PDB file of C-alpha atoms in Angstrom:
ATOM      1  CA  UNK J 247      34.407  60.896 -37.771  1.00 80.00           C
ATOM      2  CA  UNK J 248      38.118  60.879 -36.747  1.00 90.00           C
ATOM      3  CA  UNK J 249      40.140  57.698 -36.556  1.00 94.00           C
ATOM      4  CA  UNK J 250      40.026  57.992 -32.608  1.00 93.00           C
ATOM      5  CA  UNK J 251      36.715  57.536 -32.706  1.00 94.00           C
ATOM      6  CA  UNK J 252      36.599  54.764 -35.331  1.00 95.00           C
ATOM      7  CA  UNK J 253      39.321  52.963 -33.363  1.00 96.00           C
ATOM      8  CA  UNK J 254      37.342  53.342 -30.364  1.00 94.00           C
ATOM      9  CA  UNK J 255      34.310  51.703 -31.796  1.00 96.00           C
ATOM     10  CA  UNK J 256      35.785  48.979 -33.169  1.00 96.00           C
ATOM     11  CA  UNK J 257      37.690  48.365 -29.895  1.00 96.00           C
ATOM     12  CA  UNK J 258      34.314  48.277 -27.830  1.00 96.00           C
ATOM     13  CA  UNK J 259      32.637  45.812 -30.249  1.00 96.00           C
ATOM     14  CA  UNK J 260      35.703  43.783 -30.195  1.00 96.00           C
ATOM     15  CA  UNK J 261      35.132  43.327 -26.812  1.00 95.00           C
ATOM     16  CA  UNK J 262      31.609  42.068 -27.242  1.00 95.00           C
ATOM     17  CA  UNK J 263      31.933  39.873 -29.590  1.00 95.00           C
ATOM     18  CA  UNK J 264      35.203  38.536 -27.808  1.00 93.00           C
ATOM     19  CA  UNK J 265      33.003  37.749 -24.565  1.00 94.00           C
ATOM     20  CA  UNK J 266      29.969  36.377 -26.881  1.00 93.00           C
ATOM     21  CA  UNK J 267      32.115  33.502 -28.773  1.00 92.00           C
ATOM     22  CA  UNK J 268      33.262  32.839 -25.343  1.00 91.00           C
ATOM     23  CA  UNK J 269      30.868  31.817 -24.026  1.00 93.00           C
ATOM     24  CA  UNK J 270      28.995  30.063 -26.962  1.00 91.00           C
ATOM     25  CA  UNK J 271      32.287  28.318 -28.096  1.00 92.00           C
ATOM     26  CA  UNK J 272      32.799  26.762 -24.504  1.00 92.00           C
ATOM     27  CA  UNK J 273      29.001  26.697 -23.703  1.00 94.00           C
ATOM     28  CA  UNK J 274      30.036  28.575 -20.440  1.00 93.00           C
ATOM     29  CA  UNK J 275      29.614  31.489 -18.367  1.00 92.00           C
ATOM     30  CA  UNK J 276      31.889  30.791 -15.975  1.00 89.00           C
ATOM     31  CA  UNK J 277      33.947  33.969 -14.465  1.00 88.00           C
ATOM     32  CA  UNK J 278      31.784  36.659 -16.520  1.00 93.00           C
ATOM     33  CA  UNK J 279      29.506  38.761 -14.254  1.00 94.00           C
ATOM     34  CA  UNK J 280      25.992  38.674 -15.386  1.00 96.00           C
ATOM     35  CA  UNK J 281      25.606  41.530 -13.705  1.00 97.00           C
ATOM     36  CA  UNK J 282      27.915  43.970 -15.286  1.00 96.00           C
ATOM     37  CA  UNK J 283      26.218  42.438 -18.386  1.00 97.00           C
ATOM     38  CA  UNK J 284      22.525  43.709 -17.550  1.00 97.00           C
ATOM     39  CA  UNK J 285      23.949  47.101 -16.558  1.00 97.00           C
ATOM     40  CA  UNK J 286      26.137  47.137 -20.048  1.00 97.00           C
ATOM     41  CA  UNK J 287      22.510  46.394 -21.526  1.00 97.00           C
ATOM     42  CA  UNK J 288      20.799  48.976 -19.727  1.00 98.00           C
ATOM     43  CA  UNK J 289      23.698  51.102 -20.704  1.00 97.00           C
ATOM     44  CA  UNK J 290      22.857  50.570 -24.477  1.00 97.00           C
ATOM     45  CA  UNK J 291      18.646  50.566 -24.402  1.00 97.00           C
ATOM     46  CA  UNK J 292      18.543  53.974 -22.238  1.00 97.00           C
ATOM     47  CA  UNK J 293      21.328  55.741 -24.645  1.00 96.00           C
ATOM     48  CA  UNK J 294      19.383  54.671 -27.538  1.00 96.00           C
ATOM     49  CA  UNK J 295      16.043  55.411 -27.198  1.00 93.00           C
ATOM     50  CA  UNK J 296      16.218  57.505 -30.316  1.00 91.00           C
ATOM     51  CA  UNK J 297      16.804  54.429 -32.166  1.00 92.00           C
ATOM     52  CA  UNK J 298      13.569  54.880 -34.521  1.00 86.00           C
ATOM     53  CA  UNK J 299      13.123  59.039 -33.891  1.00 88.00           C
ATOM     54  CA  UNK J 300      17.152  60.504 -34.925  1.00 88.00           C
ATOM     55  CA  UNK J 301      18.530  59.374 -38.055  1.00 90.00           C
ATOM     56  CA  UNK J 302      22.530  60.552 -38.026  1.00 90.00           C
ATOM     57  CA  UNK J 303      24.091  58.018 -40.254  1.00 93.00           C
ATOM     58  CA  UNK J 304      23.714  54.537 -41.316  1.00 94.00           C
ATOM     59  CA  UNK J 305      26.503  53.874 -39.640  1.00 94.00           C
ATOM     60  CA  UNK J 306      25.080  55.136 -36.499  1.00 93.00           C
ATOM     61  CA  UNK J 307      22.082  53.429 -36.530  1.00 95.00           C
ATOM     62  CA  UNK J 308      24.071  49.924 -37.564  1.00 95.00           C
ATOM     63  CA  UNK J 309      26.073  50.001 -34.456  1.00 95.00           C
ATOM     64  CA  UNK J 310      22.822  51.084 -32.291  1.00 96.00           C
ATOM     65  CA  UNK J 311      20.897  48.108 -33.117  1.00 97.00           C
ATOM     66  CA  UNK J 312      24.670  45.541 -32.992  1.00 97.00           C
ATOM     67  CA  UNK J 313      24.968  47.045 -29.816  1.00 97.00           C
ATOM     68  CA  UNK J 314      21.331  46.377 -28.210  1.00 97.00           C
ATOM     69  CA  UNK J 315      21.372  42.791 -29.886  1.00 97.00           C
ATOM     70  CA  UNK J 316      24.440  41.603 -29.197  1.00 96.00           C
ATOM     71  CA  UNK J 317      24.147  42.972 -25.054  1.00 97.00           C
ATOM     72  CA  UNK J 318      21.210  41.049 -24.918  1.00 97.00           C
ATOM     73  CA  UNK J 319      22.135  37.807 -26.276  1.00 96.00           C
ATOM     74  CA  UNK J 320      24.848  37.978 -23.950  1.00 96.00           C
ATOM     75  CA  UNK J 321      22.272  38.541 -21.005  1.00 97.00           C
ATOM     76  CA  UNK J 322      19.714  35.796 -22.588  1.00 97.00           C
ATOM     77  CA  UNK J 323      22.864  33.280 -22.824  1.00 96.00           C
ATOM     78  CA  UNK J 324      24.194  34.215 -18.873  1.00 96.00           C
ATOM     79  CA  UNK J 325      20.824  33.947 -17.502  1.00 96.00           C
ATOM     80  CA  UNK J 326      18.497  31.813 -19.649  1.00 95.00           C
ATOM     81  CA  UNK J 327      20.427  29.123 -22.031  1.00 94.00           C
ATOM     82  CA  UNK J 328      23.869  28.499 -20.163  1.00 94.00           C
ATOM     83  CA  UNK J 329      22.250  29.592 -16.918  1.00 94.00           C
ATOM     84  CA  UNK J 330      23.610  26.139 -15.247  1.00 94.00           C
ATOM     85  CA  UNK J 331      27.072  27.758 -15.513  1.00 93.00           C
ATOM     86  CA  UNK J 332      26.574  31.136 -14.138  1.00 93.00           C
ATOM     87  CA  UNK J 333      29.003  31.587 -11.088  1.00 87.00           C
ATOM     88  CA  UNK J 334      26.296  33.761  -8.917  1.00 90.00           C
ATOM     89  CA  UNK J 335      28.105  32.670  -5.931  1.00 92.00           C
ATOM     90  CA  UNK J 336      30.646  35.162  -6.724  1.00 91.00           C
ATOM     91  CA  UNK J 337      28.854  37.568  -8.615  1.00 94.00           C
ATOM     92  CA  UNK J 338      27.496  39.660  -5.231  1.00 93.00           C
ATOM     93  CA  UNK J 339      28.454  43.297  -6.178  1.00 95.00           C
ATOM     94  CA  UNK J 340      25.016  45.216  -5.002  1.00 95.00           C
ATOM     95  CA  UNK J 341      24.265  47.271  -7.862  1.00 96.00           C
ATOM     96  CA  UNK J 342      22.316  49.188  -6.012  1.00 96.00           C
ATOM     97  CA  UNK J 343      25.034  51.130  -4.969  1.00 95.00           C
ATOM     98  CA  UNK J 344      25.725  52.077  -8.519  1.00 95.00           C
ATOM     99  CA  UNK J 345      22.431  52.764  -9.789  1.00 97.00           C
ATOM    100  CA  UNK J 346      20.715  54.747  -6.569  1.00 96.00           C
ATOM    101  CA  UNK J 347      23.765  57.410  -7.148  1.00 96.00           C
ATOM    102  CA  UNK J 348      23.566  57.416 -10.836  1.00 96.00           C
ATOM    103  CA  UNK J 349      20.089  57.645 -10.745  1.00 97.00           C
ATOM    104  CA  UNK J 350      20.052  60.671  -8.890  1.00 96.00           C
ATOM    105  CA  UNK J 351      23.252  62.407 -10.272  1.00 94.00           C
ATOM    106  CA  UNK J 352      21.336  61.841 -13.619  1.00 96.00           C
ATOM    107  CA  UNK J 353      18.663  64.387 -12.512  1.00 96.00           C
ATOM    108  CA  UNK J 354      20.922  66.804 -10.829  1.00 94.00           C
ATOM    109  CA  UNK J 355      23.793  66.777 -13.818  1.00 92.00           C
ATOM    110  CA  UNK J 356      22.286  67.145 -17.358  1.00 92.00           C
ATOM    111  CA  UNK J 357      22.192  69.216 -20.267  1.00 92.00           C
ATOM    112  CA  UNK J 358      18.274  69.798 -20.231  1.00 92.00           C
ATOM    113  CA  UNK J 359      15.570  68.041 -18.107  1.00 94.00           C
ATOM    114  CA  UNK J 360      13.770  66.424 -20.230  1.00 94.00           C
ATOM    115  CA  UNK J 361      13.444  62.456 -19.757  1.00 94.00           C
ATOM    116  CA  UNK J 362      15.403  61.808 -23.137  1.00 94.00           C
ATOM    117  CA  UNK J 363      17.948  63.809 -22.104  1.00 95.00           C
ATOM    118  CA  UNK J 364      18.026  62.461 -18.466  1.00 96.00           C
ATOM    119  CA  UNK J 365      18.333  59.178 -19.812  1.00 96.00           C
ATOM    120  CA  UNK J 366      21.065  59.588 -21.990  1.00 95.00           C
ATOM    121  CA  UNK J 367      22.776  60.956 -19.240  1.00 96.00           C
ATOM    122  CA  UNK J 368      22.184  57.967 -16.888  1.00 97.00           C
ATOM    123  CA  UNK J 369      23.473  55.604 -19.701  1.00 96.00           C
ATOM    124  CA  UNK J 370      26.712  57.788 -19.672  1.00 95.00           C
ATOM    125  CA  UNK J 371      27.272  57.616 -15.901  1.00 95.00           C
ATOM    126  CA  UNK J 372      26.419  54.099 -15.504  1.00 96.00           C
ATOM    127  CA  UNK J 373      28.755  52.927 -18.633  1.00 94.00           C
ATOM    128  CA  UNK J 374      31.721  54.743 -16.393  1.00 91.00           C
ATOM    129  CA  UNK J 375      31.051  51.936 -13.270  1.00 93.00           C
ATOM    130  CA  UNK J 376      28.910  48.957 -15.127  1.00 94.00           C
ATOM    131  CA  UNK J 377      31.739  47.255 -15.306  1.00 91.00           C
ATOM    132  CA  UNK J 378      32.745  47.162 -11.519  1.00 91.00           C
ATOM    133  CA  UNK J 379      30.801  44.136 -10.543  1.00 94.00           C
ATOM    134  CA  UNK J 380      33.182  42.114 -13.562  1.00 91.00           C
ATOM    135  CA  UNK J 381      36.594  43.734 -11.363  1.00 87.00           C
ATOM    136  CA  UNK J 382      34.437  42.876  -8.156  1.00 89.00           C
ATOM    137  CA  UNK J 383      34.336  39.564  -9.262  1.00 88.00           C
ATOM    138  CA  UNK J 384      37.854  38.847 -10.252  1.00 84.00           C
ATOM    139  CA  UNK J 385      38.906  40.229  -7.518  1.00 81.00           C
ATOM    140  CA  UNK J 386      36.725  38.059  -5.146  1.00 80.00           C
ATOM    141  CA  UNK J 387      37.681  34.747  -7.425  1.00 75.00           C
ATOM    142  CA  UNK J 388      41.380  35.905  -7.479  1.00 70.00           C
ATOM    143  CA  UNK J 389      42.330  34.880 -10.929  1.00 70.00           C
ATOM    144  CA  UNK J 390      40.313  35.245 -14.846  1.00 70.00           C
ATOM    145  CA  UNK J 391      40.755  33.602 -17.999  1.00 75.00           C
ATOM    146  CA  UNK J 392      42.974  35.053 -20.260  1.00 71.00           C
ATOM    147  CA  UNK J 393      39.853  35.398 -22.742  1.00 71.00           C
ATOM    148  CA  UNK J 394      37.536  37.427 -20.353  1.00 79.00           C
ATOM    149  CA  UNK J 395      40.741  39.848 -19.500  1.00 81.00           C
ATOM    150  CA  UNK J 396      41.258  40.421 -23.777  1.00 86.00           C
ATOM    151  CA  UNK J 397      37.218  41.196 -23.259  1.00 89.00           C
ATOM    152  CA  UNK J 398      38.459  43.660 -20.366  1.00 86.00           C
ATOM    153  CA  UNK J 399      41.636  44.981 -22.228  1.00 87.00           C
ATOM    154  CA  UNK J 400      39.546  46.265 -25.505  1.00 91.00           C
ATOM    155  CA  UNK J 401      36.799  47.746 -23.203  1.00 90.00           C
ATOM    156  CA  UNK J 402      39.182  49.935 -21.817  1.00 87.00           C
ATOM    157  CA  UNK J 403      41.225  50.451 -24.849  1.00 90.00           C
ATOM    158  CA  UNK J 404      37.951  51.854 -26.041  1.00 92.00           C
ATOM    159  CA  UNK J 405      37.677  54.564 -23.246  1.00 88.00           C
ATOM    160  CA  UNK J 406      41.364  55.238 -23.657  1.00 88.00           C
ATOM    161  CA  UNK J 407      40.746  55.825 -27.511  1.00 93.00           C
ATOM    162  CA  UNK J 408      37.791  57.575 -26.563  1.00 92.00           C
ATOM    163  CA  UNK J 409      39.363  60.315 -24.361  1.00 90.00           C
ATOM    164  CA  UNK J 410      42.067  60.682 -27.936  1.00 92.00           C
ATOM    165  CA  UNK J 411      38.656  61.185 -29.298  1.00 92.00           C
ATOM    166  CA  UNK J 412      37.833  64.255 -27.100  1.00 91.00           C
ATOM    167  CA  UNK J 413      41.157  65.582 -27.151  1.00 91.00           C
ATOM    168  CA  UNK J 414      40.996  65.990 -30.961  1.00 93.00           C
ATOM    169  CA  UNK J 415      37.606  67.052 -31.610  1.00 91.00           C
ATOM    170  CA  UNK J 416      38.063  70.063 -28.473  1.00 90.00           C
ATOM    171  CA  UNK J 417      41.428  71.140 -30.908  1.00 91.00           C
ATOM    172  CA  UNK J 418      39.671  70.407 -34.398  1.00 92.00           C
ATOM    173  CA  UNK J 419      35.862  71.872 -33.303  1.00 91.00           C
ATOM    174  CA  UNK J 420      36.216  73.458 -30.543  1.00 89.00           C
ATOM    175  CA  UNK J 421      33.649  70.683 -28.959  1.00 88.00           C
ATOM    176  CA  UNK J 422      33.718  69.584 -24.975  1.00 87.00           C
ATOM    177  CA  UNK J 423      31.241  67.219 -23.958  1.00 88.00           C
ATOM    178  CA  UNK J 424      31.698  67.734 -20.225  1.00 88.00           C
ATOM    179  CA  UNK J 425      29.425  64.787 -18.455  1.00 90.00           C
ATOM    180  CA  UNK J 426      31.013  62.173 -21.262  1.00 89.00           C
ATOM    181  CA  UNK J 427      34.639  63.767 -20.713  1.00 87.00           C
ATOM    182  CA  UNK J 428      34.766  63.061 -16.597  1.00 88.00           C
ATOM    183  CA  UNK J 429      32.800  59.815 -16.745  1.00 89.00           C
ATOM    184  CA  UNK J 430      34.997  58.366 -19.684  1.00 85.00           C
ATOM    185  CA  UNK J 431      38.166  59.588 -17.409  1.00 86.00           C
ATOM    186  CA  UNK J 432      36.546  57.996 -14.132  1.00 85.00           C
ATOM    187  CA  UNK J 433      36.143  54.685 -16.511  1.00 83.00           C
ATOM    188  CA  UNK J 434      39.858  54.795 -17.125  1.00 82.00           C
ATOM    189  CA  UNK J 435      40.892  55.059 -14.298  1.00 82.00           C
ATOM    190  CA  UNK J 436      39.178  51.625 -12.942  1.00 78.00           C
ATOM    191  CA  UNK J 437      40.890  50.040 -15.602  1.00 78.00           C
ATOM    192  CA  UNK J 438      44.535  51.207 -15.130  1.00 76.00           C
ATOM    193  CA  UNK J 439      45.425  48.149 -12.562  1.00 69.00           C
ATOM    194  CA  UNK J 440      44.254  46.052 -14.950  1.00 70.00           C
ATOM    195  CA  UNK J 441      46.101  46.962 -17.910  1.00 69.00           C
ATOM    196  CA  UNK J 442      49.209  46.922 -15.865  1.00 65.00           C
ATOM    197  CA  UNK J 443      48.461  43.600 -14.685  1.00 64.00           C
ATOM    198  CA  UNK J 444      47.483  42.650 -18.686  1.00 67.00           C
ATOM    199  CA  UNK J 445      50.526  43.526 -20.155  1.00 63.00           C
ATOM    200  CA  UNK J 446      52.957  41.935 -17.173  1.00 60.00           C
ATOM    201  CA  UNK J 447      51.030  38.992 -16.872  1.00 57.00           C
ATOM    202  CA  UNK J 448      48.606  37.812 -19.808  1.00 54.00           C
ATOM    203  CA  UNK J 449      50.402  38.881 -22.681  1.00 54.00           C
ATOM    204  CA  UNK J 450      53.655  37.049 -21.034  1.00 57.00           C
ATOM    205  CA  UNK J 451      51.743  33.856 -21.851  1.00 56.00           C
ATOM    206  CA  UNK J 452      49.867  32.817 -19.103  1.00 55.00           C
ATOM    207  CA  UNK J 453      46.832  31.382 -19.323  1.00 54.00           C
ATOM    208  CA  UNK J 454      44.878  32.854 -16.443  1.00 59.00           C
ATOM    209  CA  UNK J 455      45.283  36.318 -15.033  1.00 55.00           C
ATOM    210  CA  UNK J 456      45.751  36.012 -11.076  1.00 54.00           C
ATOM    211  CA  UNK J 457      45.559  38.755  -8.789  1.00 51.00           C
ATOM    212  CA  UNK J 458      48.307  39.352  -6.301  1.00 50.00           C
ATOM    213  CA  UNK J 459      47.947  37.990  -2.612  1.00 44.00           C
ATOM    214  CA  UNK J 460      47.723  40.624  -0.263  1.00 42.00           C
ATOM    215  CA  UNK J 461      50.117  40.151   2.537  1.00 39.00           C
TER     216      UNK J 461
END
């Protein structure tokens, strides 16, 4: 494992835990798309399905199970125990529009059809736009709290780190992962008006993020 790749992990579970005390420090799930959070969820149960069958590492099969438990207790606290504070008014992105195309891009774009493999695919496609609903929302509410957008900066730090991943194993091994390549680049790139707005805004010292009027 290459430091890329560490820095990306820890980056991406940074993230999680930074939404999770969130919302159980302020007993809130205001501005957080519950949404994005069952697709991150289905994200992490379809990609690791070989939880119990492939043993790589401990490490490996650490972060598995952090991941699944920690993407659900987010979903149980959204939906179930804080579900009085759940903006759903402005959480209205239709997944469906995500998952019908993943879905099928799934079965046309793999490495072998076999359901395992068709399913770790789908988890890789729909990681690249889960998190669209979450922009939708912002977007739609106009401004976010400077915690959620330090949730959103290390998510996409991890894709960014994740792409210096990529770049060193394809000079180090030789190895190209072509369907995680494009749909970690396509991730990026829905993240790149955010960082911009991040750094100009956030980390100036403001305590909300808000999205420029359009004229």
């Amino acid at each position: 494992m290459n430091i890329f790749r560490l820095a990306g992990d820890v980056s991406h579970l940074s993230a999680i835990i930074i939404l999770l005390l969130k919302i159980w420090r302020s007993k809130s799930c205001a501005g957080i798309s519950g949404k994005s959070q069952v697709l991150f969820a289905l994200v992490f149960t379809t990609r690791y399905l070989d939880l119990f069958t492939v043993f790589i590492s401990p490490y490996n099969t650490v972060m598995k199970v952090v991941f699944l438990a920690l993407s659900y207790a987010t979903v149980y606290l959204i939906y179930m125990r804080l579900r009085s504070t759940y903006g759903s008014d402005n959480d209205t992105f239709r997944i469906e529009f995500l998952l019908v195309p993943v879905i099928g891009l799934s079965f046309l774009e793999n490495y072998a059809f076999t359901p395992m493999e068709i399913l770790w695919t789908f988890s890789i496609f729909l990681e690249s736009v889960a998190i669209m609903p979450q922009l939708f929302m912002i977007t739609k509410t106009g401004e976010a709290e400077s915690i959620t957008t330090h949730y959103l900066f290390f998510l996409g730090l991890y894709r960014a780190l994740y792409i210096a991943n990529w770049v060193w194993r394809y000079h180090t091994e030789g190895f190209f992962d072509q369907i995680a390549v494009v749909s970690g680049v396509v991730q990026t790139i829905f993240y790149c008006d955010f960082f911009y707005l991040y750094v100009t805004r956030v980390l100036r010292g403001r305590g909300k993020m808000s999205l420029p009027m359009p004229i």
